[in-house]
């Protein structure tokens, strides 16, 4: 009954927002456009319920007679509807969580409170819990991968509507009709502003724009959310282990690739990397300045009424005269009787000097660093903790545990760098740079064998001398590569030793690819030997992306661990080897089933290898937003990792629409981070308890399923003549590049339209637009059906019930199957110029979809797809009747746009409606790439 009431409330919200949008459309662009929208909306709802060829033909003709200007308005209407529905759902979910919190019930499924309670019920001792959470490190890494089609201006407007929906809830709770009327008026004009805001970028974003977008989420939500997440943990530990005083360590670290990921992006240079670090530093320093100022008005304790720590009294009286003048000007005795307040003013003055230095650097007008600047985040944290200890010392711990503790948590989490920047570059770039450098020593590096390369590189790294490049005629790219390493060294000193995380090598095929980066780091003084002692100020993460690379992960890593030079430098850098796994490229390469299984095996093998060598290993998961790129709910994804491979630490990429969905508001951010952290805690129980080994029969079955799935996937994508020609003709993949959603080109090699060249994001994005989401499930139906025909269903059902990995895989595939629409996909297939080939490919996809749905439902025991997640299914179903008109509009536009008989001027008029349609479909499906 309660669930029905909640669903009714949500439907009521969606209906209200829809009617307000209708009123805005009518007042802004007229009744005709509203009528056109309603005709399409109601018509496709009817078709969704009952197929009617005459009605379908009528709607198709109606779309084709619309001019480009009217189509733009119709598309925008549907697009805004999706945005408002998404918002209503997010606000509704938040409202439900708040209600649960107020009733002191469970915060949400998988919450920190529930997880600690589970640990207690399972008999974990306080020492075991302390050990487990002491090793936690949850590391989301923000990337600029272009999978978010919304502009920031649109997101800001949506955030305002989200907050206004909260106001409407309050007005309804107090049963105040006047207040409700006022809030609804407010909603209407906010929707009107949204209608007037362009949702499509007219100009391609620069890397600096992408950096700002990444920082946006910290100002918008994360500065507020992070301290609250820590409070959840403290509260949970105090409730379930009340007598044990288990400390809550810092377990959150945020990373970034934005401004550091130069793989295939010519716009990311060493200067861009410097800018990224400075912009991040500026953002976090301003946050500290604001919070210090707020604290200074709260901590007004008098030294005559309070036993304040002597060290603080000293720091507020023994002050450099110049600092005193800088902070207090002519009022040198200001707050002399309120030491905390005075001390905080001095701290704020010092932070302002840090800000001034960073601002000058960003404005290309560098100044000398003030002696009053904080030299490090540790120095800043020490001052904050001194105040904390003093407050606790005179009985004001409750005061200390409020805003001051929040600021300490932020400083411990974000330092002076905000996000730890990863650098990423493709392996051949390093090989070319090393080859160029060594050619000046008379060495032909390219002709050396792998063993000879490793031996040569090791000798150079071990040598105290470096190659003098000052007068060498090096290639332009070699100079740029070397400059990146010099930037790493310089910015570690200037911003923070923690400013950088790892150096990621994409397309790692050999151990020499890692040694090349170490060799180049040696040239910049980041690694090597000093007076015979090894030193290493850089950590390197090989990225294994394709199916073949993942299968070679053990021999490549073994060659590294066996190398004395590499082993010695790894040990002095912390003895932690990070290995990055590429989900999206492996899925594009061999299909989702083969990718998932190869990744599973690679994780088990690499952790076992690291254990044999006594090396700690952290896995870095390069997950996309969609299932076709390794996506899916983070909590479940962590729990479905191979047993014993998650040991307190996990690192994974977050991008595009995932960033927007998770971190656009503080409430959702708290929820998503808490779910991720609890998944990590549960998966890390192997740190304190013996874990059950995987069933060998399950592993054997999965091996066979993966082989058959990969064979079927490659049969379609690699061995079907005309497949890629069909892809570029039947989807808007080429036009996605015009959408201006990212600075990076859509192909690794421009002009090369092959599967190996196209990046995983446009690959998935293109098929998703055509509602043929096969990259996430193709091959699954064949593999599962063949197994069932030969061996029956018992084993597969047993795997689904008792193996989290397989259950998670099947559940994620269900969502992708649900999002496929074969009727709409058929319309896109008719865009192919060679219809015989086009229909052959379409029917291969359609037949596999049928097989996959039948097999999936049979194994899971569900009556329909996504029966176990009815809320998500309902959310997607709510959008379906609105997506159908958009897809049919897009097909009509593509027919015209791709018509070879059009002149460039005639084609140009269809560009804007086409881009708007891509944007709107992405919003409706809630993901892109």
Short mmCIF file of C-alpha atoms in Angstrom, two decimals, residues 395-796:
data_model
loop_
_atom_site.label_atom_id
_atom_site.label_comp_id
_atom_site.label_asym_id
_atom_site.label_seq_id
_atom_site.Cartn_x
_atom_site.Cartn_y
_atom_site.Cartn_z
CA UNK A 395 35.25 20.22 27.19
CA UNK A 396 34.05 21.59 23.83
CA UNK A 397 34.33 18.37 21.81
CA UNK A 398 30.76 18.78 20.52
CA UNK A 399 31.82 22.13 19.07
CA UNK A 400 35.03 20.63 17.65
CA UNK A 401 33.07 17.79 16.03
CA UNK A 402 30.84 20.20 14.09
CA UNK A 403 32.05 22.49 11.28
CA UNK A 404 35.70 22.35 12.32
CA UNK A 405 35.83 18.57 11.94
CA UNK A 406 34.12 18.88 8.54
CA UNK A 407 36.86 21.24 7.41
CA UNK A 408 39.56 18.88 8.69
CA UNK A 409 37.93 16.04 6.71
CA UNK A 410 37.88 18.16 3.56
CA UNK A 411 41.54 19.14 3.99
CA UNK A 412 42.54 15.52 4.57
CA UNK A 413 40.56 14.41 1.50
CA UNK A 414 41.43 17.20 -0.95
CA UNK A 415 44.71 18.68 0.30
CA UNK A 416 45.84 21.62 -1.81
CA UNK A 417 45.19 19.66 -5.03
CA UNK A 418 41.46 18.71 -4.90
CA UNK A 419 41.86 15.70 -7.22
CA UNK A 420 44.97 13.61 -7.75
CA UNK A 421 45.75 13.88 -11.45
CA UNK A 422 46.55 10.80 -13.48
CA UNK A 423 48.61 11.26 -16.63
CA UNK A 424 47.68 8.96 -19.53
CA UNK A 425 49.48 8.44 -22.82
CA UNK A 426 49.53 5.72 -25.47
CA UNK A 427 52.50 3.31 -25.40
CA UNK A 428 53.76 4.00 -28.94
CA UNK A 429 54.28 7.66 -28.08
CA UNK A 430 56.79 6.65 -25.37
CA UNK A 431 58.46 4.11 -27.65
CA UNK A 432 58.95 6.79 -30.31
CA UNK A 433 60.34 9.26 -27.76
CA UNK A 434 62.80 6.71 -26.32
CA UNK A 435 63.85 5.69 -29.83
CA UNK A 436 64.45 9.35 -30.72
CA UNK A 437 66.54 9.99 -27.58
CA UNK A 438 68.65 6.84 -27.93
CA UNK A 439 69.27 7.45 -31.64
CA UNK A 440 71.46 10.37 -30.55
CA UNK A 441 73.63 7.86 -28.66
CA UNK A 442 73.96 5.76 -31.82
CA UNK A 443 71.47 3.12 -30.62
CA UNK A 444 68.78 1.73 -32.96
CA UNK A 445 66.13 1.00 -30.32
CA UNK A 446 63.50 -0.17 -32.79
CA UNK A 447 65.65 -3.11 -33.93
CA UNK A 448 66.22 -4.44 -30.40
CA UNK A 449 64.35 -7.49 -29.09
CA UNK A 450 62.06 -7.14 -26.06
CA UNK A 451 64.71 -8.61 -23.72
CA UNK A 452 67.39 -6.30 -25.15
CA UNK A 453 65.12 -3.28 -24.70
CA UNK A 454 64.43 -4.05 -21.04
CA UNK A 455 68.12 -4.67 -20.35
CA UNK A 456 69.16 -1.39 -22.03
CA UNK A 457 66.47 0.67 -20.29
CA UNK A 458 67.36 -0.84 -16.90
CA UNK A 459 71.02 0.14 -17.31
CA UNK A 460 70.11 3.72 -18.17
CA UNK A 461 67.65 4.02 -15.27
CA UNK A 462 70.27 2.64 -12.86
CA UNK A 463 72.88 5.11 -14.15
CA UNK A 464 73.33 8.41 -12.25
CA UNK A 465 73.71 10.29 -15.56
CA UNK A 466 70.98 11.38 -17.93
CA UNK A 467 71.06 12.25 -21.62
CA UNK A 468 71.89 15.92 -22.17
CA UNK A 469 69.05 17.02 -24.45
CA UNK A 470 69.80 20.73 -24.44
CA UNK A 471 71.46 20.79 -27.86
CA UNK A 472 69.82 17.71 -29.45
CA UNK A 473 67.55 18.06 -32.48
CA UNK A 474 64.66 16.09 -30.97
CA UNK A 475 61.26 15.52 -32.55
CA UNK A 476 58.52 17.92 -31.45
CA UNK A 477 56.57 15.11 -29.76
CA UNK A 478 59.66 13.86 -27.91
CA UNK A 479 60.16 17.35 -26.45
CA UNK A 480 56.50 17.46 -25.38
CA UNK A 481 56.70 14.01 -23.76
CA UNK A 482 59.81 15.00 -21.79
CA UNK A 483 58.20 18.30 -20.77
CA UNK A 484 55.29 16.36 -19.19
CA UNK A 485 57.72 14.58 -16.85
CA UNK A 486 59.37 17.88 -15.93
CA UNK A 487 55.89 19.26 -15.14
CA UNK A 488 55.23 16.29 -12.83
CA UNK A 489 58.45 16.99 -10.93
CA UNK A 490 57.85 20.74 -10.75
CA UNK A 491 54.16 20.62 -9.76
CA UNK A 492 54.80 18.00 -7.08
CA UNK A 493 57.03 20.61 -5.45
CA UNK A 494 54.77 23.58 -6.17
CA UNK A 495 51.27 22.22 -5.41
CA UNK A 496 51.69 19.02 -3.39
CA UNK A 497 53.59 15.70 -3.51
CA UNK A 498 50.09 14.17 -3.75
CA UNK A 499 49.06 16.29 -6.76
CA UNK A 500 49.62 13.34 -9.12
CA UNK A 501 48.33 9.83 -8.81
CA UNK A 502 49.65 7.48 -11.50
CA UNK A 503 51.06 7.54 -15.01
CA UNK A 504 48.74 5.33 -17.07
CA UNK A 505 50.02 3.66 -20.25
CA UNK A 506 47.22 2.78 -22.64
CA UNK A 507 47.77 -0.06 -25.09
CA UNK A 508 50.38 -1.74 -22.90
CA UNK A 509 51.53 -4.80 -24.84
CA UNK A 510 55.01 -5.43 -23.39
CA UNK A 511 56.97 -4.92 -20.16
CA UNK A 512 59.27 -2.55 -22.08
CA UNK A 513 56.33 -0.15 -22.43
CA UNK A 514 56.43 0.36 -18.65
CA UNK A 515 60.23 0.54 -18.52
CA UNK A 516 60.15 3.23 -21.23
CA UNK A 517 58.07 5.47 -18.97
CA UNK A 518 60.50 4.84 -16.10
CA UNK A 519 63.38 5.72 -18.42
CA UNK A 520 61.68 9.00 -19.41
CA UNK A 521 60.91 9.75 -15.74
CA UNK A 522 64.60 9.19 -15.00
CA UNK A 523 65.45 11.94 -17.51
CA UNK A 524 63.38 14.39 -15.39
CA UNK A 525 64.84 13.32 -12.05
CA UNK A 526 61.69 11.47 -10.94
CA UNK A 527 63.27 8.02 -10.64
CA UNK A 528 66.65 6.36 -10.52
CA UNK A 529 69.53 5.99 -8.08
CA UNK A 530 71.11 8.63 -5.87
CA UNK A 531 74.42 7.71 -4.20
CA UNK A 532 73.56 4.07 -4.91
CA UNK A 533 70.12 4.30 -3.27
CA UNK A 534 66.98 3.90 -5.41
CA UNK A 535 64.33 6.66 -5.43
CA UNK A 536 61.04 6.85 -7.29
CA UNK A 537 58.54 9.71 -7.24
CA UNK A 538 56.24 8.34 -9.91
CA UNK A 539 53.87 5.38 -10.01
CA UNK A 540 53.13 3.68 -13.31
CA UNK A 541 49.91 1.85 -14.22
CA UNK A 542 49.95 -0.36 -17.31
CA UNK A 543 46.51 -0.39 -18.93
CA UNK A 544 45.44 -3.70 -20.47
CA UNK A 545 42.55 -3.04 -22.84
CA UNK A 546 41.94 -5.59 -25.57
CA UNK A 547 41.04 -9.26 -25.01
CA UNK A 548 44.52 -10.25 -26.21
CA UNK A 549 46.26 -7.78 -23.88
CA UNK A 550 44.24 -9.00 -20.91
CA UNK A 551 45.25 -12.57 -21.73
CA UNK A 552 48.94 -11.46 -21.69
CA UNK A 553 48.68 -9.61 -18.36
CA UNK A 554 50.64 -12.25 -16.41
CA UNK A 555 53.73 -12.60 -18.65
CA UNK A 556 54.01 -8.81 -19.08
CA UNK A 557 53.73 -8.12 -15.33
CA UNK A 558 56.02 -11.05 -14.44
CA UNK A 559 58.74 -9.59 -16.65
CA UNK A 560 58.44 -6.33 -14.69
CA UNK A 561 58.47 -7.94 -11.25
CA UNK A 562 61.48 -10.05 -12.26
CA UNK A 563 63.46 -6.99 -13.30
CA UNK A 564 65.71 -5.94 -10.36
CA UNK A 565 65.68 -2.25 -11.32
CA UNK A 566 61.90 -2.06 -11.62
CA UNK A 567 61.39 -4.11 -8.45
CA UNK A 568 63.72 -1.85 -6.44
CA UNK A 569 62.04 1.36 -7.62
CA UNK A 570 58.58 -0.09 -7.02
CA UNK A 571 59.57 -0.98 -3.46
CA UNK A 572 60.80 2.53 -2.58
CA UNK A 573 57.66 4.11 -4.07
CA UNK A 574 55.44 2.17 -1.63
CA UNK A 575 55.52 -1.40 -3.01
CA UNK A 576 52.09 -0.85 -4.57
CA UNK A 577 51.53 -1.86 -8.19
CA UNK A 578 48.41 -0.43 -9.78
CA UNK A 579 47.05 -2.32 -12.78
CA UNK A 580 44.41 -0.71 -14.96
CA UNK A 581 41.83 -2.83 -16.74
CA UNK A 582 40.02 -1.56 -19.82
CA UNK A 583 36.37 -2.54 -19.84
CA UNK A 584 35.14 -0.52 -22.80
CA UNK A 585 37.81 -1.44 -25.33
CA UNK A 586 37.77 -5.11 -24.38
CA UNK A 587 33.96 -5.13 -24.75
CA UNK A 588 34.23 -3.41 -28.15
CA UNK A 589 36.92 -5.91 -29.11
CA UNK A 590 35.32 -9.23 -28.14
CA UNK A 591 31.85 -8.51 -26.77
CA UNK A 592 30.56 -8.03 -23.25
CA UNK A 593 30.52 -11.71 -22.23
CA UNK A 594 34.11 -12.37 -23.29
CA UNK A 595 35.25 -9.02 -21.87
CA UNK A 596 33.67 -9.63 -18.47
CA UNK A 597 35.14 -13.10 -18.18
CA UNK A 598 38.61 -12.16 -19.43
CA UNK A 599 38.66 -9.28 -16.94
CA UNK A 600 37.55 -11.62 -14.16
CA UNK A 601 40.37 -14.04 -14.89
CA UNK A 602 42.92 -11.27 -15.32
CA UNK A 603 42.07 -9.89 -11.88
CA UNK A 604 42.48 -13.28 -10.20
CA UNK A 605 45.75 -13.96 -12.01
CA UNK A 606 47.33 -10.59 -11.32
CA UNK A 607 46.45 -10.61 -7.61
CA UNK A 608 47.88 -14.12 -7.27
CA UNK A 609 51.06 -13.03 -9.07
CA UNK A 610 51.46 -9.96 -6.85
CA UNK A 611 51.06 -12.15 -3.75
CA UNK A 612 53.82 -14.47 -4.98
CA UNK A 613 56.18 -11.49 -5.28
CA UNK A 614 55.10 -9.90 -1.98
CA UNK A 615 53.75 -6.82 -3.77
CA UNK A 616 50.51 -4.98 -2.94
CA UNK A 617 48.25 -4.63 -5.96
CA UNK A 618 45.41 -2.22 -6.61
CA UNK A 619 43.10 -2.67 -9.57
CA UNK A 620 41.98 0.39 -11.51
CA UNK A 621 38.73 -0.30 -13.35
CA UNK A 622 38.24 1.69 -16.55
CA UNK A 623 34.46 1.44 -16.49
CA UNK A 624 32.12 3.35 -18.76
CA UNK A 625 28.61 4.46 -17.95
CA UNK A 626 26.79 1.93 -20.11
CA UNK A 627 26.78 -1.84 -19.72
CA UNK A 628 28.46 -2.04 -23.14
CA UNK A 629 31.41 -0.21 -21.61
CA UNK A 630 31.59 -2.07 -18.28
CA UNK A 631 29.01 0.10 -16.53
CA UNK A 632 26.19 -0.66 -14.13
CA UNK A 633 25.52 0.07 -10.44
CA UNK A 634 28.84 0.61 -8.60
CA UNK A 635 27.80 -1.23 -5.42
CA UNK A 636 26.90 -4.40 -7.33
CA UNK A 637 29.92 -4.08 -9.62
CA UNK A 638 32.29 -4.11 -6.64
CA UNK A 639 30.54 -7.06 -5.00
CA UNK A 640 30.74 -9.06 -8.23
CA UNK A 641 34.54 -8.77 -8.47
CA UNK A 642 36.47 -12.06 -8.14
CA UNK A 643 36.64 -13.36 -4.58
CA UNK A 644 39.64 -12.05 -2.68
CA UNK A 645 40.74 -9.50 -5.30
CA UNK A 646 39.21 -6.45 -3.56
CA UNK A 647 41.38 -5.69 -0.55
CA UNK A 648 40.21 -2.38 0.80
CA UNK A 649 41.19 -0.33 -2.25
CA UNK A 650 39.37 0.23 -5.49
CA UNK A 651 39.84 2.81 -8.20
CA UNK A 652 37.50 3.36 -11.13
CA UNK A 653 36.68 5.94 -13.78
CA UNK A 654 33.58 8.14 -13.61
CA UNK A 655 32.51 10.17 -16.61
CA UNK A 656 29.90 12.11 -18.51
CA UNK A 657 26.34 11.28 -17.62
CA UNK A 658 27.56 9.16 -14.68
CA UNK A 659 29.13 12.25 -13.09
CA UNK A 660 25.96 14.22 -13.73
CA UNK A 661 23.71 11.48 -12.37
CA UNK A 662 25.77 10.81 -9.24
CA UNK A 663 27.12 14.21 -8.27
CA UNK A 664 24.76 16.93 -9.49
CA UNK A 665 23.42 17.44 -5.97
CA UNK A 666 24.78 16.75 -2.51
CA UNK A 667 21.93 14.43 -1.53
CA UNK A 668 22.49 12.03 -4.42
CA UNK A 669 26.27 12.28 -4.03
CA UNK A 670 26.06 11.15 -0.38
CA UNK A 671 23.87 8.23 -1.39
CA UNK A 672 26.05 7.09 -4.30
CA UNK A 673 29.35 7.41 -2.40
CA UNK A 674 27.90 5.58 0.61
CA UNK A 675 26.68 2.74 -1.59
CA UNK A 676 30.08 2.49 -3.27
CA UNK A 677 31.95 2.50 0.04
CA UNK A 678 29.70 -0.19 1.54
CA UNK A 679 30.19 -2.35 -1.56
CA UNK A 680 33.94 -1.96 -1.04
CA UNK A 681 33.65 -2.84 2.66
CA UNK A 682 31.65 -6.00 1.97
CA UNK A 683 33.95 -7.09 -0.87
CA UNK A 684 36.99 -6.54 1.40
CA UNK A 685 35.94 -8.95 4.16
CA UNK A 686 38.68 -11.21 2.82
CA UNK A 687 41.11 -8.94 4.72
CA UNK A 688 39.90 -10.32 8.04
CA UNK A 689 38.05 -13.56 7.24
CA UNK A 690 38.66 -16.61 5.09
CA UNK A 691 36.63 -16.47 1.90
CA UNK A 692 35.04 -19.26 -0.05
CA UNK A 693 36.80 -20.15 -3.31
CA UNK A 694 34.86 -19.96 -6.58
CA UNK A 695 33.20 -23.18 -7.67
CA UNK A 696 35.51 -24.81 -10.31
CA UNK A 697 32.46 -25.96 -12.29
CA UNK A 698 31.22 -22.38 -12.50
CA UNK A 699 34.61 -21.26 -13.80
CA UNK A 700 34.72 -24.02 -16.40
CA UNK A 701 31.19 -23.23 -17.61
CA UNK A 702 31.96 -19.51 -17.82
CA UNK A 703 35.08 -20.22 -19.88
CA UNK A 704 33.01 -22.04 -22.48
CA UNK A 705 30.26 -19.40 -22.49
CA UNK A 706 32.80 -16.62 -23.01
CA UNK A 707 34.44 -18.41 -25.97
CA UNK A 708 31.11 -18.97 -27.70
CA UNK A 709 29.95 -15.42 -26.97
CA UNK A 710 33.15 -13.93 -28.36
CA UNK A 711 32.94 -16.10 -31.48
CA UNK A 712 29.37 -14.91 -32.16
CA UNK A 713 30.30 -11.24 -31.49
CA UNK A 714 33.30 -11.37 -33.84
CA UNK A 715 31.22 -13.13 -36.49
CA UNK A 716 28.99 -10.05 -36.57
CA UNK A 717 31.51 -7.24 -36.07
CA UNK A 718 34.68 -8.62 -37.67
CA UNK A 719 33.55 -11.14 -40.27
CA UNK A 720 30.29 -9.77 -41.71
CA UNK A 721 30.93 -7.94 -44.97
CA UNK A 722 29.66 -4.37 -44.97
CA UNK A 723 29.16 -4.25 -41.21
CA UNK A 724 31.06 -1.01 -40.58
CA UNK A 725 29.63 0.65 -43.68
CA UNK A 726 26.19 -0.18 -42.25
CA UNK A 727 27.18 1.24 -38.84
CA UNK A 728 28.14 4.61 -40.31
CA UNK A 729 25.05 4.76 -42.56
CA UNK A 730 22.37 3.48 -40.17
CA UNK A 731 23.35 5.43 -37.03
CA UNK A 732 24.24 9.09 -36.37
CA UNK A 733 27.75 8.11 -35.19
CA UNK A 734 29.48 10.48 -37.62
CA UNK A 735 27.21 13.35 -36.63
CA UNK A 736 27.81 12.73 -32.89
CA UNK A 737 31.21 14.32 -33.50
CA UNK A 738 29.40 17.58 -34.34
CA UNK A 739 27.67 17.61 -30.95
CA UNK A 740 30.60 19.40 -29.26
CA UNK A 741 30.45 17.32 -26.10
CA UNK A 742 34.18 16.69 -25.78
CA UNK A 743 37.56 17.97 -26.85
CA UNK A 744 38.89 14.55 -27.89
CA UNK A 745 38.52 13.19 -31.46
CA UNK A 746 36.16 10.20 -31.84
CA UNK A 747 38.79 8.00 -33.55
CA UNK A 748 42.31 7.06 -32.52
CA UNK A 749 43.47 7.47 -36.12
CA UNK A 750 41.63 10.11 -38.10
CA UNK A 751 40.22 8.85 -41.39
CA UNK A 752 40.39 5.23 -40.18
CA UNK A 753 36.80 4.09 -39.63
CA UNK A 754 37.62 0.56 -38.43
CA UNK A 755 36.64 -1.08 -35.13
CA UNK A 756 40.20 -0.74 -33.83
CA UNK A 757 40.25 3.00 -34.55
CA UNK A 758 36.83 4.14 -33.36
CA UNK A 759 36.74 4.85 -29.64
CA UNK A 760 34.41 2.87 -27.41
CA UNK A 761 32.25 5.89 -26.54
CA UNK A 762 31.01 6.79 -30.06
CA UNK A 763 30.79 3.04 -30.80
CA UNK A 764 28.29 2.53 -27.97
CA UNK A 765 26.71 5.99 -28.38
CA UNK A 766 25.93 5.39 -32.08
CA UNK A 767 24.23 2.04 -31.56
CA UNK A 768 22.32 3.34 -28.53
CA UNK A 769 20.84 6.15 -30.62
CA UNK A 770 19.50 3.53 -33.06
CA UNK A 771 18.15 1.56 -30.05
CA UNK A 772 20.25 -1.45 -31.08
CA UNK A 773 22.28 -1.71 -27.85
CA UNK A 774 23.87 -5.00 -28.95
CA UNK A 775 27.47 -4.15 -27.78
CA UNK A 776 26.22 -4.93 -24.27
CA UNK A 777 24.66 -8.31 -24.99
CA UNK A 778 25.49 -9.73 -28.44
CA UNK A 779 26.76 -13.30 -28.17
CA UNK A 780 25.08 -13.86 -24.82
CA UNK A 781 21.97 -15.44 -26.33
CA UNK A 782 23.97 -17.82 -28.53
CA UNK A 783 26.27 -18.89 -25.70
CA UNK A 784 23.52 -19.46 -23.13
CA UNK A 785 21.16 -21.17 -25.58
CA UNK A 786 23.90 -23.54 -26.77
CA UNK A 787 24.78 -24.46 -23.20
CA UNK A 788 21.12 -25.07 -22.31
CA UNK A 789 20.59 -27.22 -25.40
CA UNK A 790 23.64 -29.36 -24.62
CA UNK A 791 23.67 -29.44 -20.80
CA UNK A 792 20.28 -28.21 -19.56
CA UNK A 793 19.58 -25.15 -17.37
CA UNK A 794 20.44 -26.38 -13.88
CA UNK A 795 24.08 -25.24 -13.89
CA UNK A 796 23.27 -21.78 -15.23
#
